[in-house]
Short mmCIF file of C-alpha atoms in Angstrom, two decimals:
data_model
loop_
_atom_site.label_atom_id
_atom_site.label_comp_id
_atom_site.label_asym_id
_atom_site.label_seq_id
_atom_site.Cartn_x
_atom_site.Cartn_y
_atom_site.Cartn_z
CA MET A 1190 133.43 24.97 107.32
CA LYS A 1191 133.98 25.74 103.48
CA LYS A 1192 132.42 29.28 104.30
CA ARG A 1193 134.70 29.88 107.11
CA VAL A 1194 137.70 29.01 104.90
CA LEU A 1195 136.46 31.09 102.07
CA LEU A 1196 135.80 34.22 104.39
CA PHE A 1197 139.19 33.72 106.06
CA SER A 1198 140.94 33.52 102.38
CA ALA A 1199 139.01 36.73 101.37
CA ALA A 1200 139.95 38.70 104.41
CA ALA A 1201 143.52 37.68 103.94
CA VAL A 1202 143.60 38.74 100.36
CA LEU A 1203 141.88 41.96 101.44
CA CYS A 1204 144.52 42.60 104.23
CA ILE A 1205 147.57 41.84 101.85
CA LEU A 1206 145.98 44.20 99.05
CA ALA A 1207 145.38 46.97 101.63
CA GLY A 1208 148.92 46.51 102.89
CA LEU A 1209 150.42 46.78 99.46
CA THR A 1210 148.22 49.79 98.60
CA ALA A 1211 149.31 51.54 101.74
CA TYR A 1212 153.15 50.73 100.90
CA HIS A 1213 152.67 52.03 97.32
CA CYS A 1214 150.99 55.35 98.73
CA SER A 1215 153.97 55.79 101.28
CA PHE A 1216 156.13 56.11 98.18
CA PRO A 1217 154.32 58.92 96.18
CA LEU A 1218 157.27 59.62 93.53
CA ASP A 1219 157.56 57.16 90.67
CA ALA A 1220 160.91 55.60 89.51
CA ASP A 1221 161.58 58.65 87.22
CA ARG A 1222 160.73 60.90 90.18
CA ASN A 1223 158.00 62.67 88.11
CA GLY A 1224 156.60 65.37 90.06
CA LEU A 1225 159.42 65.95 92.27
CA GLU A 1226 159.49 69.78 92.40
CA PRO A 1227 155.84 70.27 93.52
CA ALA A 1228 156.24 67.49 95.94
CA ALA A 1229 159.37 68.92 97.38
CA LEU A 1230 157.64 72.31 97.67
CA GLN A 1231 154.86 70.80 99.51
CA TRP A 1232 157.48 68.99 101.84
CA PHE A 1233 159.10 72.24 102.56
CA ASN A 1234 155.59 73.87 103.31
CA ARG A 1235 154.55 71.64 105.83
CA GLY A 1236 153.41 73.51 108.85
CA ARG A 1237 154.30 76.95 107.44
CA SER A 1238 151.47 79.67 107.63
CA VAL A 1239 153.02 81.48 104.62
CA PRO A 1240 154.01 79.00 102.01
CA TYR A 1241 157.05 79.25 99.74
CA GLU A 1242 156.22 79.99 96.19
CA ALA A 1243 157.22 77.72 93.47
CA ASP A 1244 159.84 80.13 92.15
CA ARG A 1245 161.69 80.22 95.37
CA LEU A 1246 162.74 76.64 94.90
CA GLN A 1247 165.44 75.32 92.33
CA LEU A 1248 166.45 71.68 92.27
CA TYR A 1249 169.83 70.49 90.76
CA GLN A 1250 171.58 67.37 89.66
CA SER A 1251 171.15 64.52 92.35
CA VAL A 1252 173.54 61.85 93.54
CA THR A 1253 172.58 58.22 94.54
CA VAL A 1254 174.24 56.23 97.25
CA GLY A 1255 172.68 52.81 97.87
CA SER A 1256 168.77 53.25 97.88
CA ARG A 1257 169.02 56.90 98.76
CA THR A 1258 169.08 59.76 96.35
CA TYR A 1259 170.43 63.23 97.48
CA VAL A 1260 168.86 66.18 95.44
CA PRO A 1261 170.67 69.37 96.14
CA LEU A 1262 168.51 72.47 96.01
CA GLU A 1263 168.13 76.18 96.84
CA LEU A 1264 165.10 77.41 98.58
CA ASP A 1265 164.55 81.14 99.34
CA GLY A 1266 168.28 81.68 98.74
CA ARG A 1267 169.31 78.90 101.21
CA LEU A 1268 171.55 75.97 100.17
CA GLY A 1269 170.07 72.53 101.15
CA TYR A 1270 169.28 68.94 99.92
CA LEU A 1271 166.47 66.56 99.82
CA CYS A 1272 167.17 62.92 100.80
CA LEU A 1273 164.80 60.45 98.93
CA SER A 1274 164.51 56.74 99.80
CA ARG A 1275 163.77 54.16 97.02
CA GLY A 1276 161.39 51.31 97.95
CA PHE A 1277 161.49 47.88 96.58
CA THR A 1278 158.93 48.84 93.83
CA GLY A 1279 161.42 51.46 92.61
CA ARG A 1280 159.42 54.45 93.68
CA TYR A 1281 160.53 57.06 96.11
CA LYS A 1282 159.55 58.74 99.36
CA PHE A 1283 161.10 61.72 101.18
CA ASP A 1284 163.38 60.63 103.86
CA HIS A 1285 164.67 63.86 105.40
CA SER A 1286 166.01 67.15 104.21
CA GLY A 1287 168.47 69.93 105.44
CA ARG A 1288 169.08 73.53 104.47
CA GLY A 1289 170.47 76.67 106.12
CA THR A 1290 172.71 79.33 105.81
CA GLY A 1291 176.47 79.03 104.56
CA SER A 1292 177.94 77.82 101.24
CA PHE A 1293 178.80 74.35 102.06
CA ARG A 1294 177.51 71.08 103.31
CA ASN A 1295 179.40 67.66 103.62
CA GLY A 1296 179.12 64.23 105.06
CA VAL A 1297 179.95 60.67 104.96
CA VAL A 1298 176.83 58.81 104.44
CA GLU A 1299 176.04 54.97 104.23
CA SER A 1300 173.02 53.32 102.41
CA ASP A 1301 172.67 49.51 101.65
CA GLY A 1302 176.30 48.92 102.41
CA VAL A 1303 177.51 51.75 100.14
CA ARG A 1304 179.52 54.48 102.00
CA ALA A 1305 180.33 57.74 100.15
CA LEU A 1306 181.58 61.26 100.96
CA LEU A 1307 179.08 64.08 99.76
CA PHE A 1308 180.01 67.51 99.39
CA LEU A 1309 177.44 70.25 98.48
CA GLY A 1310 178.20 73.89 97.62
CA ARG A 1311 178.18 76.90 95.61
CA ASN A 1312 180.67 77.42 92.80
CA GLY A 1313 179.19 79.75 90.14
CA ASP A 1314 182.07 81.67 89.56
CA GLY A 1315 184.20 78.39 89.08
CA ARG A 1316 187.31 79.38 91.22
CA ILE A 1317 187.17 76.12 92.93
CA ALA A 1318 188.41 73.37 90.58
CA ARG A 1319 189.20 70.66 93.28
CA ALA A 1320 188.28 69.91 97.07
CA VAL A 1321 190.46 67.48 99.07
CA PHE A 1322 189.06 65.89 102.05
CA SER A 1323 191.47 64.36 104.62
CA PRO A 1324 189.27 62.83 107.32
CA GLU A 1325 190.60 60.87 110.20
CA GLY A 1326 190.82 57.25 109.40
CA GLY A 1327 191.24 57.54 105.73
CA GLY A 1328 191.81 59.55 102.62
CA PRO A 1329 192.77 61.94 101.34
CA TYR A 1330 189.72 62.08 98.97
CA GLU A 1331 189.94 64.26 95.86
CA LEU A 1332 186.60 65.66 94.20
CA ASP A 1333 186.59 67.58 91.04
CA ILE A 1334 184.10 70.66 91.63
CA PRO A 1335 181.91 71.85 88.66
CA ALA A 1336 181.65 75.56 87.98
CA SER A 1337 177.90 75.60 89.03
CA PRO A 1338 175.70 77.80 90.88
CA VAL A 1339 174.90 74.73 93.23
CA PHE A 1340 176.78 71.36 92.85
CA LEU A 1341 176.68 67.92 94.59
CA VAL A 1342 179.72 65.76 94.23
CA SER A 1343 180.45 62.33 95.86
CA ALA A 1344 183.39 59.76 96.25
CA PRO A 1345 183.30 56.26 97.75
CA VAL A 1346 185.17 56.31 100.99
CA ASP A 1347 186.77 53.30 103.04
CA ASP A 1348 184.97 51.63 105.77
CA THR A 1349 187.39 53.11 108.39
CA VAL A 1350 186.09 56.60 107.70
CA SER A 1351 183.13 57.21 110.25
CA THR A 1352 179.73 58.37 108.89
CA GLY A 1353 178.95 62.12 109.66
CA PRO A 1354 180.43 65.54 108.79
CA ILE A 1355 184.01 66.17 108.02
CA SER A 1356 185.65 69.04 109.95
CA ILE A 1357 186.45 72.26 108.03
CA GLU A 1358 190.03 71.87 109.15
CA GLU A 1359 190.12 68.70 107.08
CA ILE A 1360 189.23 70.37 103.56
CA THR A 1361 191.36 72.15 101.24
CA PHE A 1362 190.13 74.06 98.09
CA TYR A 1363 192.45 74.32 94.90
CA ASP A 1364 191.97 76.41 91.88
CA SER A 1365 192.53 75.36 88.32
CA GLN A 1366 196.44 75.96 88.37
CA GLY A 1367 196.51 73.79 91.70
CA ARG A 1368 196.99 76.67 94.21
CA ASP A 1369 195.46 76.32 97.60
CA ILE A 1370 192.62 78.89 97.88
CA THR A 1371 190.86 77.56 100.96
CA GLU A 1372 191.59 80.86 102.96
CA SER A 1373 189.39 82.88 100.40
CA PHE A 1374 186.32 80.99 101.45
CA ASP A 1375 183.92 81.15 104.42
CA LEU A 1376 183.66 77.35 104.87
CA SER A 1377 180.57 77.73 107.05
CA GLY A 1378 177.69 75.37 106.55
CA GLY A 1379 176.00 72.24 107.63
CA THR A 1380 176.08 68.54 107.22
CA ILE A 1381 174.54 66.05 105.02
CA GLN A 1382 173.23 62.92 106.65
#
């Protein structure tokens, strides 16, 4: 009888250790996100017969919403982002990504009860000083836009604003003198989820 109890206990401990190891391995990036760039390149090269070279990927300053971190990027000249999920051990894994043509991406996202408007774009010449979003159900929400080749900015939003993209008709750009300069930009792009 004691042998069975010992065998059962040993098997239970091994199962728990195997589960913890599998969980740990499913979050390959440490809390400091060391090794993010090569891991991101590997993420984007999945299934590609001709892989992207490391010099084709540029990562920028990230934004965290709840347990998700959004990392803006350029890959092969296209604007995009990576979404990383943080596990209970503080490590990260790739959740999803998005990229494509166009100069802007936006979306209202929610993670762990935190809801935020994210706006990703290009502003290398610094012409855009501020963007104002007026989504149905809330706002307006003003975001200061840095002069940067690629930026990602965020603002907390009310629970009345639904998650998902905000229509380009509900976005206005202003320069540093407060003039509406929306018409001088192609607002095509994509979403952030």
